Amino acid sequence: CILESASSAQSIDVDLLNLLASQISVGIRNATLYSESLRREAHRQALLKKVLSSQEEERKRLARELHDDAGQMLTGLLMGLDGIAMSIPERPAAALRQVERMRALSEEMLGNLRSMVLALRPPVLDDIGLVPAIERYAETAIRQRGIEFEIDSSLGADRLAPDWEVAIFRIVQEALNNIRHHSKATEAVVTLKFAPRSLGITVRDNGRGFALNEMIGNLAAEGKLGLIGMQQRAKLLDGTYDIRSQPGEGTLVSVKITD
């Protein structure tokens, strides 16, 4: 009986050891998979950050070249046309009309060029900060299209880290672009709420809105790729992104970042 009891105990011990070994194996495998998942996510985030950084550098370069080269050329052309208009003997009507047409065209080209520079990389973002850059962009993208615009910010004269300012500006910029192109809104409000360890961004409009379920099912449709960009930029800041909308009730885009 003693031998049988010992044998039974040994069998139980072996079964227990096998069970523990199996659980340890599963635990190791799960830990390995989790570690690999974290590594892949970190790599994906690093790659995405590098791509977005490269895009910003290219935007900055293009904006600088457009401003320095084409902008100066058009400004010189305008000054030259003014000089021609003043020097025409007795200001013949036909020549004067031609000069005026060239001047109007040059002014239109210069205005379009400034809008392109502003969209690519507003110089004011680097020079004096986030809130003035949003104001300047909204003036062209929103107010000149007949949409009332308001910005409510608690940042004051403080500056954020350059990467943060760029990411936040692009989020707001894309939201304003969507309002301009798709919302048929008459009002838009941007709110920036800063606290010692958190940042909240909202962009609200009173436009026609849309059905979220249909939008989510077709993010590649017209006007929806920007939503992906906003979401990715918010994620790079370790933030959460949310969008709320219903047909006829406007749209609210919100991003929250906590330290």
PDB file of C-alpha atoms in Angstrom:
ATOM      1  CA  CYS A   1       0.000   0.000   0.000  1.00  0.00           C
ATOM      2  CA  ILE A   2       2.842   2.300   0.863  1.00  0.00           C
ATOM      3  CA  LEU A   3       4.457   1.631  -2.555  1.00  0.00           C
ATOM      4  CA  GLU A   4       1.159   2.179  -4.362  1.00  0.00           C
ATOM      5  CA  SER A   5       0.621   5.450  -2.494  1.00  0.00           C
ATOM      6  CA  ALA A   6       4.128   6.643  -3.362  1.00  0.00           C
ATOM      7  CA  SER A   7       3.631   5.696  -6.994  1.00  0.00           C
ATOM      8  CA  SER A   8       0.323   7.571  -7.092  1.00  0.00           C
ATOM      9  CA  ALA A   9       1.935  10.624  -5.512  1.00  0.00           C
ATOM     10  CA  GLN A  10       4.749  10.543  -8.070  1.00  0.00           C
ATOM     11  CA  SER A  11       2.152  10.333 -10.874  1.00  0.00           C
ATOM     12  CA  ILE A  12       0.346  13.379  -9.489  1.00  0.00           C
ATOM     13  CA  ASP A  13       3.649  15.255  -9.201  1.00  0.00           C
ATOM     14  CA  VAL A  14       4.496  14.453 -12.837  1.00  0.00           C
ATOM     15  CA  ASP A  15       1.070  15.574 -13.996  1.00  0.00           C
ATOM     16  CA  LEU A  16       1.409  18.762 -11.967  1.00  0.00           C
ATOM     17  CA  LEU A  17       4.863  19.434 -13.357  1.00  0.00           C
ATOM     18  CA  ASN A  18       3.599  18.845 -16.890  1.00  0.00           C
ATOM     19  CA  LEU A  19       0.729  21.250 -16.278  1.00  0.00           C
ATOM     20  CA  LEU A  20       3.064  23.884 -14.854  1.00  0.00           C
ATOM     21  CA  ALA A  21       5.476  23.407 -17.750  1.00  0.00           C
ATOM     22  CA  SER A  22       2.620  23.812 -20.204  1.00  0.00           C
ATOM     23  CA  GLN A  23       1.413  26.989 -18.484  1.00  0.00           C
ATOM     24  CA  ILE A  24       4.937  28.389 -18.361  1.00  0.00           C
ATOM     25  CA  SER A  25       5.335  27.600 -22.061  1.00  0.00           C
ATOM     26  CA  VAL A  26       2.082  29.369 -22.871  1.00  0.00           C
ATOM     27  CA  GLY A  27       3.127  32.312 -20.701  1.00  0.00           C
ATOM     28  CA  ILE A  28       6.494  32.565 -22.427  1.00  0.00           C
ATOM     29  CA  ARG A  29       4.850  32.346 -25.841  1.00  0.00           C
ATOM     30  CA  ASN A  30       2.310  35.045 -24.941  1.00  0.00           C
ATOM     31  CA  ALA A  31       5.040  37.269 -23.518  1.00  0.00           C
ATOM     32  CA  THR A  32       7.064  36.806 -26.694  1.00  0.00           C
ATOM     33  CA  LEU A  33       4.076  37.650 -28.887  1.00  0.00           C
ATOM     34  CA  TYR A  34       3.280  40.706 -26.760  1.00  0.00           C
ATOM     35  CA  SER A  35       6.896  41.870 -26.896  1.00  0.00           C
ATOM     36  CA  GLU A  36       6.924  41.412 -30.661  1.00  0.00           C
ATOM     37  CA  SER A  37       3.653  43.324 -30.940  1.00  0.00           C
ATOM     38  CA  LEU A  38       5.106  46.192 -28.916  1.00  0.00           C
ATOM     39  CA  ARG A  39       8.238  46.177 -31.049  1.00  0.00           C
ATOM     40  CA  ARG A  40       6.234  46.294 -34.273  1.00  0.00           C
ATOM     41  CA  GLU A  41       4.021  49.084 -32.961  1.00  0.00           C
ATOM     42  CA  ALA A  42       7.062  51.103 -31.865  1.00  0.00           C
ATOM     43  CA  HIS A  43       8.608  50.576 -35.286  1.00  0.00           C
ATOM     44  CA  ARG A  44       5.381  51.620 -37.005  1.00  0.00           C
ATOM     45  CA  GLN A  45       5.116  54.741 -34.868  1.00  0.00           C
ATOM     46  CA  ALA A  46       8.760  55.643 -35.520  1.00  0.00           C
ATOM     47  CA  LEU A  47       8.263  55.163 -39.262  1.00  0.00           C
ATOM     48  CA  LEU A  48       5.078  57.237 -39.263  1.00  0.00           C
ATOM     49  CA  LYS A  49       6.792  60.001 -37.307  1.00  0.00           C
ATOM     50  CA  LYS A  50       9.688  59.980 -39.767  1.00  0.00           C
ATOM     51  CA  VAL A  51       7.310  60.189 -42.736  1.00  0.00           C
ATOM     52  CA  LEU A  52       5.349  63.075 -41.229  1.00  0.00           C
ATOM     53  CA  SER A  53       8.575  64.853 -40.274  1.00  0.00           C
ATOM     54  CA  SER A  54       9.870  64.479 -43.830  1.00  0.00           C
ATOM     55  CA  GLN A  55       6.594  65.862 -45.154  1.00  0.00           C
ATOM     56  CA  GLU A  56       6.895  68.899 -42.905  1.00  0.00           C
ATOM     57  CA  GLU A  57      10.483  69.541 -43.984  1.00  0.00           C
ATOM     58  CA  GLU A  58       9.431  69.331 -47.641  1.00  0.00           C
ATOM     59  CA  ARG A  59       6.509  71.655 -47.004  1.00  0.00           C
ATOM     60  CA  LYS A  60       8.856  74.120 -45.304  1.00  0.00           C
ATOM     61  CA  ARG A  61      11.328  73.983 -48.192  1.00  0.00           C
ATOM     62  CA  LEU A  62       8.630  74.498 -50.823  1.00  0.00           C
ATOM     63  CA  ALA A  63       7.049  77.330 -48.880  1.00  0.00           C
ATOM     64  CA  ARG A  64      10.421  79.051 -48.494  1.00  0.00           C
ATOM     65  CA  GLU A  65      11.244  78.712 -52.190  1.00  0.00           C
ATOM     66  CA  LEU A  66       7.824  79.941 -53.285  1.00  0.00           C
ATOM     67  CA  HIS A  67       8.066  82.904 -50.937  1.00  0.00           C
ATOM     68  CA  ASP A  68      11.657  83.825 -51.737  1.00  0.00           C
ATOM     69  CA  ASP A  69      11.744  83.226 -55.491  1.00  0.00           C
ATOM     70  CA  ALA A  70       8.307  83.402 -57.093  1.00  0.00           C
ATOM     71  CA  GLY A  71       6.989  85.882 -54.539  1.00  0.00           C
ATOM     72  CA  GLN A  72       9.849  88.299 -55.091  1.00  0.00           C
ATOM     73  CA  MET A  73       9.520  87.965 -58.869  1.00  0.00           C
ATOM     74  CA  LEU A  74       5.824  88.770 -58.802  1.00  0.00           C
ATOM     75  CA  THR A  75       6.392  91.685 -56.454  1.00  0.00           C
ATOM     76  CA  GLY A  76       9.038  93.022 -58.828  1.00  0.00           C
ATOM     77  CA  LEU A  77       6.632  92.574 -61.729  1.00  0.00           C
ATOM     78  CA  LEU A  78       3.991  94.617 -59.941  1.00  0.00           C
ATOM     79  CA  MET A  79       6.486  97.397 -59.235  1.00  0.00           C
ATOM     80  CA  GLY A  80       7.606  97.355 -62.876  1.00  0.00           C
ATOM     81  CA  LEU A  81       4.057  97.633 -64.140  1.00  0.00           C
ATOM     82  CA  ASP A  82       3.475 100.595 -61.860  1.00  0.00           C
ATOM     83  CA  GLY A  83       6.564 102.223 -63.325  1.00  0.00           C
ATOM     84  CA  ILE A  84       5.372 101.593 -66.889  1.00  0.00           C
ATOM     85  CA  ALA A  85       1.969 103.076 -66.132  1.00  0.00           C
ATOM     86  CA  MET A  86       3.599 106.229 -64.788  1.00  0.00           C
ATOM     87  CA  SER A  87       5.996 106.599 -67.709  1.00  0.00           C
ATOM     88  CA  ILE A  88       3.594 106.207 -70.650  1.00  0.00           C
ATOM     89  CA  PRO A  89       3.496 109.531 -72.493  1.00  0.00           C
ATOM     90  CA  GLU A  90       0.136 111.148 -71.971  1.00  0.00           C
ATOM     91  CA  ARG A  91      -1.144 107.767 -70.650  1.00  0.00           C
ATOM     92  CA  PRO A  92      -2.652 106.350 -73.885  1.00  0.00           C
ATOM     93  CA  ALA A  93      -5.864 104.514 -73.079  1.00  0.00           C
ATOM     94  CA  ALA A  94      -5.024 101.220 -74.842  1.00  0.00           C
ATOM     95  CA  ALA A  95      -1.608 100.878 -73.211  1.00  0.00           C
ATOM     96  CA  LEU A  96      -3.003 101.786 -69.830  1.00  0.00           C
ATOM     97  CA  ARG A  97      -5.741  99.141 -70.106  1.00  0.00           C
ATOM     98  CA  GLN A  98      -3.122  96.512 -70.954  1.00  0.00           C
ATOM     99  CA  VAL A  99      -1.014  97.482 -67.966  1.00  0.00           C
ATOM    100  CA  GLU A 100      -4.065  97.316 -65.704  1.00  0.00           C
ATOM    101  CA  ARG A 101      -4.928  93.835 -66.984  1.00  0.00           C
ATOM    102  CA  MET A 102      -1.349  92.667 -66.314  1.00  0.00           C
ATOM    103  CA  ARG A 103      -1.424  94.234 -62.889  1.00  0.00           C
ATOM    104  CA  ALA A 104      -4.723  92.527 -61.993  1.00  0.00           C
ATOM    105  CA  LEU A 105      -3.338  89.191 -63.146  1.00  0.00           C
ATOM    106  CA  SER A 106      -0.158  89.701 -61.118  1.00  0.00           C
ATOM    107  CA  GLU A 107      -2.144  90.569 -58.005  1.00  0.00           C
ATOM    108  CA  GLU A 108      -4.243  87.416 -58.443  1.00  0.00           C
ATOM    109  CA  MET A 109      -1.110  85.295 -58.899  1.00  0.00           C
ATOM    110  CA  LEU A 110       0.492  86.831 -55.825  1.00  0.00           C
ATOM    111  CA  GLY A 111      -2.649  86.201 -53.767  1.00  0.00           C
ATOM    112  CA  ASN A 112      -2.781  82.574 -54.899  1.00  0.00           C
ATOM    113  CA  LEU A 113       0.901  82.175 -54.137  1.00  0.00           C
ATOM    114  CA  ARG A 114       0.467  83.519 -50.616  1.00  0.00           C
ATOM    115  CA  SER A 115      -2.410  81.097 -50.060  1.00  0.00           C
ATOM    116  CA  MET A 116      -0.220  78.206 -51.249  1.00  0.00           C
ATOM    117  CA  VAL A 117       2.612  79.227 -48.918  1.00  0.00           C
ATOM    118  CA  LEU A 118       0.165  79.536 -46.041  1.00  0.00           C
ATOM    119  CA  ALA A 119      -1.264  76.073 -46.711  1.00  0.00           C
ATOM    120  CA  LEU A 120       2.163  74.455 -47.078  1.00  0.00           C
ATOM    121  CA  ARG A 121       3.832  75.957 -44.039  1.00  0.00           C
ATOM    122  CA  PRO A 122       2.664  79.283 -42.591  1.00  0.00           C
ATOM    123  CA  PRO A 123       5.783  81.298 -41.638  1.00  0.00           C
ATOM    124  CA  VAL A 124       3.922  82.718 -38.642  1.00  0.00           C
ATOM    125  CA  LEU A 125       3.809  79.204 -37.105  1.00  0.00           C
ATOM    126  CA  ASP A 126       7.589  79.217 -36.752  1.00  0.00           C
ATOM    127  CA  ASP A 127       7.856  82.928 -35.983  1.00  0.00           C
ATOM    128  CA  ILE A 128       5.216  83.671 -33.367  1.00  0.00           C
ATOM    129  CA  GLY A 129       3.339  80.473 -32.659  1.00  0.00           C
ATOM    130  CA  LEU A 130       0.316  78.235 -32.949  1.00  0.00           C
ATOM    131  CA  VAL A 131      -2.651  80.511 -32.243  1.00  0.00           C
ATOM    132  CA  PRO A 132      -1.633  83.303 -34.669  1.00  0.00           C
ATOM    133  CA  ALA A 133      -0.947  80.648 -37.339  1.00  0.00           C
ATOM    134  CA  ILE A 134      -4.449  79.212 -36.920  1.00  0.00           C
ATOM    135  CA  GLU A 135      -5.922  82.730 -37.037  1.00  0.00           C
ATOM    136  CA  ARG A 136      -4.002  83.557 -40.209  1.00  0.00           C
ATOM    137  CA  TYR A 137      -5.004  80.306 -41.907  1.00  0.00           C
ATOM    138  CA  ALA A 138      -8.652  80.694 -40.910  1.00  0.00           C
ATOM    139  CA  GLU A 139      -8.697  84.175 -42.440  1.00  0.00           C
ATOM    140  CA  THR A 140      -8.034  82.697 -45.895  1.00  0.00           C
ATOM    141  CA  ALA A 141      -9.659  79.275 -45.564  1.00  0.00           C
ATOM    142  CA  ILE A 142     -12.748  80.246 -43.589  1.00  0.00           C
ATOM    143  CA  ARG A 143     -13.550  83.943 -43.252  1.00  0.00           C
ATOM    144  CA  GLN A 144     -12.981  84.798 -46.903  1.00  0.00           C
ATOM    145  CA  ARG A 145     -15.461  82.042 -47.786  1.00  0.00           C
ATOM    146  CA  GLY A 146     -18.183  83.755 -45.765  1.00  0.00           C
ATOM    147  CA  ILE A 147     -17.892  81.494 -42.696  1.00  0.00           C
ATOM    148  CA  GLU A 148     -17.747  83.225 -39.312  1.00  0.00           C
ATOM    149  CA  PHE A 149     -14.709  82.040 -37.343  1.00  0.00           C
ATOM    150  CA  GLU A 150     -13.774  82.202 -33.663  1.00  0.00           C
ATOM    151  CA  ILE A 151     -10.829  80.820 -31.724  1.00  0.00           C
ATOM    152  CA  ASP A 152     -10.854  80.382 -27.945  1.00  0.00           C
ATOM    153  CA  SER A 153      -7.410  79.606 -26.509  1.00  0.00           C
ATOM    154  CA  SER A 154      -5.958  79.553 -23.015  1.00  0.00           C
ATOM    155  CA  LEU A 155      -2.370  79.287 -24.295  1.00  0.00           C
ATOM    156  CA  GLY A 156      -1.679  83.012 -24.185  1.00  0.00           C
ATOM    157  CA  ALA A 157       1.810  83.985 -25.341  1.00  0.00           C
ATOM    158  CA  ASP A 158       3.339  80.642 -24.313  1.00  0.00           C
ATOM    159  CA  ARG A 159       4.908  78.373 -26.931  1.00  0.00           C
ATOM    160  CA  LEU A 160       4.693  74.599 -27.210  1.00  0.00           C
ATOM    161  CA  ALA A 161       7.359  72.223 -28.479  1.00  0.00           C
ATOM    162  CA  PRO A 162       7.778  72.662 -32.270  1.00  0.00           C
ATOM    163  CA  ASP A 163       6.602  69.104 -33.032  1.00  0.00           C
ATOM    164  CA  TRP A 164       3.471  69.666 -30.958  1.00  0.00           C
ATOM    165  CA  GLU A 165       2.703  72.994 -32.617  1.00  0.00           C
ATOM    166  CA  VAL A 166       3.054  71.474 -36.086  1.00  0.00           C
ATOM    167  CA  ALA A 167       0.895  68.434 -35.254  1.00  0.00           C
ATOM    168  CA  ILE A 168      -1.845  70.534 -33.632  1.00  0.00           C
ATOM    169  CA  PHE A 169      -1.809  73.049 -36.481  1.00  0.00           C
ATOM    170  CA  ARG A 170      -2.190  70.254 -39.063  1.00  0.00           C
ATOM    171  CA  ILE A 171      -5.105  68.735 -37.129  1.00  0.00           C
ATOM    172  CA  VAL A 172      -6.905  72.088 -36.977  1.00  0.00           C
ATOM    173  CA  GLN A 173      -5.964  72.887 -40.583  1.00  0.00           C
ATOM    174  CA  GLU A 174      -7.489  69.652 -41.873  1.00  0.00           C
ATOM    175  CA  ALA A 175     -10.635  70.175 -39.812  1.00  0.00           C
ATOM    176  CA  LEU A 176     -11.012  73.705 -41.228  1.00  0.00           C
ATOM    177  CA  ASN A 177     -10.444  72.382 -44.759  1.00  0.00           C
ATOM    178  CA  ASN A 178     -13.242  69.868 -44.267  1.00  0.00           C
ATOM    179  CA  ILE A 179     -15.514  72.663 -43.034  1.00  0.00           C
ATOM    180  CA  ARG A 180     -14.665  74.800 -46.055  1.00  0.00           C
ATOM    181  CA  HIS A 181     -15.143  72.077 -48.656  1.00  0.00           C
ATOM    182  CA  HIS A 182     -17.891  69.852 -47.303  1.00  0.00           C
ATOM    183  CA  SER A 183     -19.873  71.266 -44.373  1.00  0.00           C
ATOM    184  CA  LYS A 184     -21.857  74.185 -45.881  1.00  0.00           C
ATOM    185  CA  ALA A 185     -21.454  75.748 -42.445  1.00  0.00           C
ATOM    186  CA  THR A 186     -21.861  79.414 -41.560  1.00  0.00           C
ATOM    187  CA  GLU A 187     -19.898  79.266 -38.293  1.00  0.00           C
ATOM    188  CA  ALA A 188     -16.757  77.495 -37.080  1.00  0.00           C
ATOM    189  CA  VAL A 189     -15.168  77.561 -33.615  1.00  0.00           C
ATOM    190  CA  VAL A 190     -11.731  76.274 -32.571  1.00  0.00           C
ATOM    191  CA  THR A 191     -11.077  75.754 -28.860  1.00  0.00           C
ATOM    192  CA  LEU A 192      -7.630  75.115 -27.368  1.00  0.00           C
ATOM    193  CA  LYS A 193      -7.657  74.378 -23.636  1.00  0.00           C
ATOM    194  CA  PHE A 194      -4.278  73.995 -21.966  1.00  0.00           C
ATOM    195  CA  ALA A 195      -3.665  72.702 -18.447  1.00  0.00           C
ATOM    196  CA  PRO A 196      -0.392  71.767 -16.712  1.00  0.00           C
ATOM    197  CA  ARG A 197      -0.680  68.114 -17.779  1.00  0.00           C
ATOM    198  CA  SER A 198      -3.304  68.087 -20.519  1.00  0.00           C
ATOM    199  CA  LEU A 199      -4.350  69.678 -23.786  1.00  0.00           C
ATOM    200  CA  GLY A 200      -7.794  69.672 -25.374  1.00  0.00           C
ATOM    201  CA  ILE A 201      -8.519  70.655 -28.976  1.00  0.00           C
ATOM    202  CA  THR A 202     -11.982  70.946 -30.488  1.00  0.00           C
ATOM    203  CA  VAL A 203     -13.161  72.168 -33.886  1.00  0.00           C
ATOM    204  CA  ARG A 204     -16.918  72.653 -34.174  1.00  0.00           C
ATOM    205  CA  ASP A 205     -19.128  73.770 -37.060  1.00  0.00           C
ATOM    206  CA  ASN A 206     -22.857  74.264 -37.576  1.00  0.00           C
ATOM    207  CA  GLY A 207     -22.900  72.643 -41.012  1.00  0.00           C
ATOM    208  CA  ARG A 208     -24.907  69.854 -42.581  1.00  0.00           C
ATOM    209  CA  GLY A 209     -23.057  67.045 -40.764  1.00  0.00           C
ATOM    210  CA  PHE A 210     -22.968  63.451 -41.973  1.00  0.00           C
ATOM    211  CA  ALA A 211     -23.746  59.880 -40.931  1.00  0.00           C
ATOM    212  CA  LEU A 212     -20.756  58.575 -38.981  1.00  0.00           C
ATOM    213  CA  ASN A 213     -21.432  54.914 -39.737  1.00  0.00           C
ATOM    214  CA  GLU A 214     -21.377  55.546 -43.473  1.00  0.00           C
ATOM    215  CA  MET A 215     -18.237  57.669 -43.149  1.00  0.00           C
ATOM    216  CA  ILE A 216     -16.375  55.023 -41.154  1.00  0.00           C
ATOM    217  CA  GLY A 217     -17.190  52.430 -43.796  1.00  0.00           C
ATOM    218  CA  ASN A 218     -15.619  54.542 -46.548  1.00  0.00           C
ATOM    219  CA  LEU A 219     -12.692  56.561 -45.182  1.00  0.00           C
ATOM    220  CA  ALA A 220     -11.071  56.718 -48.610  1.00  0.00           C
ATOM    221  CA  ALA A 221     -14.001  58.670 -50.070  1.00  0.00           C
ATOM    222  CA  GLU A 222     -13.741  62.341 -50.921  1.00  0.00           C
ATOM    223  CA  GLY A 223     -12.870  64.426 -47.884  1.00  0.00           C
ATOM    224  CA  LYS A 224     -12.190  61.455 -45.618  1.00  0.00           C
ATOM    225  CA  LEU A 225      -8.435  60.892 -46.041  1.00  0.00           C
ATOM    226  CA  GLY A 226      -7.847  63.983 -43.928  1.00  0.00           C
ATOM    227  CA  LEU A 227      -9.667  62.309 -41.055  1.00  0.00           C
ATOM    228  CA  ILE A 228      -7.091  59.521 -41.135  1.00  0.00           C
ATOM    229  CA  GLY A 229      -4.312  62.111 -41.053  1.00  0.00           C
ATOM    230  CA  MET A 230      -5.835  63.835 -38.020  1.00  0.00           C
ATOM    231  CA  GLN A 231      -6.171  60.524 -36.240  1.00  0.00           C
ATOM    232  CA  GLN A 232      -2.559  59.548 -36.941  1.00  0.00           C
ATOM    233  CA  ARG A 233      -1.199  62.903 -35.776  1.00  0.00           C
ATOM    234  CA  ALA A 234      -3.201  62.682 -32.565  1.00  0.00           C
ATOM    235  CA  LYS A 235      -1.828  59.188 -31.981  1.00  0.00           C
ATOM    236  CA  LEU A 236       1.745  60.434 -32.434  1.00  0.00           C
ATOM    237  CA  LEU A 237       1.106  62.813 -29.540  1.00  0.00           C
ATOM    238  CA  ASP A 238      -0.230  59.879 -27.468  1.00  0.00           C
ATOM    239  CA  GLY A 239      -3.633  61.502 -27.695  1.00  0.00           C
ATOM    240  CA  THR A 240      -7.192  60.361 -28.280  1.00  0.00           C
ATOM    241  CA  TYR A 241      -9.197  61.432 -31.325  1.00  0.00           C
ATOM    242  CA  ASP A 242     -12.961  61.583 -31.599  1.00  0.00           C
ATOM    243  CA  ILE A 243     -15.433  62.866 -34.179  1.00  0.00           C
ATOM    244  CA  ARG A 244     -19.153  63.345 -33.653  1.00  0.00           C
ATOM    245  CA  SER A 245     -21.659  64.245 -36.311  1.00  0.00           C
ATOM    246  CA  GLN A 246     -25.212  63.665 -37.442  1.00  0.00           C
ATOM    247  CA  PRO A 247     -26.963  64.852 -40.584  1.00  0.00           C
ATOM    248  CA  GLY A 248     -28.203  68.399 -40.050  1.00  0.00           C
ATOM    249  CA  GLU A 249     -26.433  68.834 -36.698  1.00  0.00           C
ATOM    250  CA  GLY A 250     -22.907  69.921 -37.619  1.00  0.00           C
ATOM    251  CA  THR A 251     -19.641  68.218 -36.738  1.00  0.00           C
ATOM    252  CA  LEU A 252     -17.363  68.195 -33.681  1.00  0.00           C
ATOM    253  CA  VAL A 253     -13.749  67.035 -33.933  1.00  0.00           C
ATOM    254  CA  SER A 254     -11.920  66.648 -30.629  1.00  0.00           C
ATOM    255  CA  VAL A 255      -8.423  65.617 -29.593  1.00  0.00           C
ATOM    256  CA  LYS A 256      -7.286  65.167 -26.004  1.00  0.00           C
ATOM    257  CA  ILE A 257      -3.680  64.743 -24.940  1.00  0.00           C
ATOM    258  CA  THR A 258      -2.589  63.992 -21.387  1.00  0.00           C
ATOM    259  CA  ASP A 259       0.937  63.866 -20.034  1.00  0.00           C
TER     260      ASP A 259
END
